[in-house]
Short mmCIF file of C-alpha atoms in Angstrom, two decimals:
data_model
loop_
_atom_site.label_atom_id
_atom_site.label_comp_id
_atom_site.label_asym_id
_atom_site.label_seq_id
_atom_site.Cartn_x
_atom_site.Cartn_y
_atom_site.Cartn_z
CA MET A 332 78.59 95.32 -26.62
CA THR A 333 80.57 93.32 -24.19
CA SER A 334 79.16 91.76 -21.12
CA SER A 335 81.08 94.57 -18.90
CA ASN A 336 79.44 97.36 -21.09
CA ALA A 337 76.09 95.76 -20.96
CA HIS A 338 75.51 97.41 -17.50
CA HIS A 339 76.31 100.80 -18.47
CA VAL A 340 73.64 101.22 -21.27
CA ASP A 341 70.03 102.55 -21.13
CA PRO A 342 68.13 99.72 -23.25
CA ARG A 343 64.97 102.00 -23.43
CA ALA A 344 66.91 105.01 -24.69
CA ILE A 345 68.76 102.89 -27.27
CA ALA A 346 65.63 101.22 -28.68
CA ASP A 347 63.55 104.19 -28.63
CA SER A 348 66.19 106.11 -30.64
CA TRP A 349 66.69 103.22 -33.08
CA LEU A 350 62.80 102.94 -33.71
CA ARG A 351 62.44 106.53 -34.22
CA GLN A 352 65.50 106.79 -36.69
CA PHE A 353 64.36 103.83 -38.52
CA GLY A 354 60.81 104.94 -38.94
CA THR A 355 61.81 108.23 -40.26
CA SER A 356 64.17 106.55 -42.84
CA LEU A 357 61.36 104.51 -44.47
CA THR A 358 60.98 107.02 -47.37
CA PRO A 359 61.91 106.44 -50.70
CA GLY A 360 65.74 107.04 -51.44
CA ASN A 361 66.95 106.47 -47.99
CA ASP A 362 69.56 103.74 -47.36
CA LEU A 363 67.91 101.63 -44.88
CA SER A 364 71.20 99.33 -44.71
CA LEU A 365 72.59 101.86 -42.25
CA HIS A 366 70.01 100.53 -39.50
CA PHE A 367 71.00 96.91 -39.68
CA ALA A 368 74.05 94.88 -38.67
CA PRO A 369 76.27 93.15 -41.44
CA GLU A 370 74.81 89.66 -40.15
CA CYS A 371 70.97 90.65 -39.69
CA TYR A 372 67.93 88.66 -40.07
CA TRP A 373 64.20 89.83 -40.64
CA ARG A 374 61.16 87.41 -40.17
CA ASP A 375 57.99 89.15 -41.37
CA LEU A 376 54.83 87.83 -40.30
CA LEU A 377 52.31 89.34 -42.82
CA SER A 378 52.97 92.93 -42.21
CA PHE A 379 55.00 93.82 -45.26
CA THR A 380 54.89 90.70 -47.34
CA GLY A 381 51.38 89.17 -46.83
CA ASP A 382 53.24 86.03 -45.83
CA LEU A 383 55.69 84.43 -43.42
CA ARG A 384 59.13 85.22 -44.87
CA THR A 385 62.57 85.53 -43.52
CA PHE A 386 65.30 87.73 -45.14
CA SER A 387 69.12 87.90 -44.18
CA GLY A 388 71.95 90.18 -44.80
CA THR A 389 71.63 92.79 -47.64
CA GLN A 390 68.05 91.23 -48.28
CA VAL A 391 66.79 92.90 -45.28
CA ALA A 392 67.24 96.59 -46.16
CA GLU A 393 66.27 95.86 -49.83
CA GLU A 394 63.08 94.10 -49.10
CA LEU A 395 61.95 96.50 -46.61
CA ALA A 396 62.62 99.45 -48.81
CA ARG A 397 60.76 97.52 -51.81
CA ARG A 398 57.82 96.60 -49.84
CA GLN A 399 57.38 99.94 -47.73
CA PRO A 400 55.37 101.76 -50.60
CA GLU A 401 52.66 99.10 -50.36
CA ALA A 402 52.87 98.45 -46.51
CA LYS A 403 53.21 101.96 -45.73
CA ALA A 404 54.53 101.35 -42.07
CA THR A 405 54.64 104.39 -39.77
CA ASP A 406 54.82 105.25 -36.19
CA PHE A 407 57.52 102.62 -34.94
CA ARG A 408 57.56 102.84 -31.13
CA LEU A 409 58.14 100.92 -27.96
CA ALA A 410 55.15 98.56 -27.11
CA GLU A 411 53.14 99.76 -24.06
CA GLY A 412 52.42 97.20 -21.42
CA ARG A 413 55.13 94.66 -22.58
CA THR A 414 58.52 93.61 -21.33
CA GLU A 415 60.61 96.66 -21.02
CA PRO A 416 63.60 97.04 -23.37
CA ARG A 417 66.28 95.10 -21.76
CA VAL A 418 70.00 93.52 -22.27
CA VAL A 419 69.99 89.99 -23.30
CA GLU A 420 72.37 87.24 -24.54
CA ARG A 421 70.84 85.25 -27.37
CA ASN A 422 72.88 82.61 -29.26
CA GLY A 423 76.10 84.29 -27.72
CA VAL A 424 75.35 87.49 -28.95
CA THR A 425 74.70 90.42 -26.20
CA SER A 426 72.00 92.82 -27.65
CA VAL A 427 69.41 95.22 -26.54
CA GLU A 428 65.98 93.56 -27.03
CA ALA A 429 62.83 95.41 -27.31
CA ILE A 430 59.19 94.99 -28.25
CA PHE A 431 57.72 97.51 -30.48
CA GLU A 432 54.59 98.40 -32.37
CA PHE A 433 53.88 100.06 -35.74
CA ASP A 434 51.05 100.93 -38.06
CA VAL A 435 50.64 99.66 -41.55
CA LEU A 436 48.12 100.26 -44.17
CA ALA A 437 46.16 97.29 -43.27
CA GLY A 438 46.14 97.76 -39.54
CA SER A 439 48.87 97.60 -36.87
CA GLY A 440 51.71 95.37 -36.20
CA ILE A 441 53.97 94.10 -33.25
CA GLY A 442 57.56 92.94 -33.43
CA VAL A 443 60.77 92.21 -31.54
CA VAL A 444 64.15 93.76 -32.52
CA ARG A 445 67.56 92.96 -31.10
CA LEU A 446 70.10 95.80 -31.45
CA VAL A 447 74.02 95.14 -31.30
CA ASP A 448 76.68 97.76 -30.82
CA VAL A 449 78.64 97.90 -34.04
CA PRO A 450 81.99 99.42 -33.74
CA GLY A 451 82.17 102.75 -35.05
CA GLN A 452 78.55 102.58 -36.28
CA GLY A 453 76.43 102.65 -33.00
CA TYR A 454 73.42 100.19 -32.49
CA ARG A 455 72.18 98.31 -35.49
CA ALA A 456 69.55 95.57 -35.77
CA ARG A 457 70.55 92.08 -35.91
CA ASN A 458 67.07 90.56 -35.62
CA PHE A 459 64.10 92.55 -36.67
#
């Protein structure tokens, strides 16, 4: 997304759609890589790994798929009462940033996703 396009997007709709599609895809056999930009990073703080771990690139989709049967993450949704989804620039990259909530077998979690517009593919997570 270029700076000129940043003013013509609906960050809430983009983030809500991505979260719903991602949550629906967290079933065995689905290709989770379709939700992530080629350059992407996932920092897990206990929810899936039980530890503080960072994954990048193809590891992100692979590890999420591998750990989902135990984590049983569901109901990915925009976090109520938090900063609304918005267009931001982080490290020179313009993205839609959203705070979200989800449920796991052990309780609930919260996270931040930054979505970038990948040409020909739509919005994909760069940071999750």
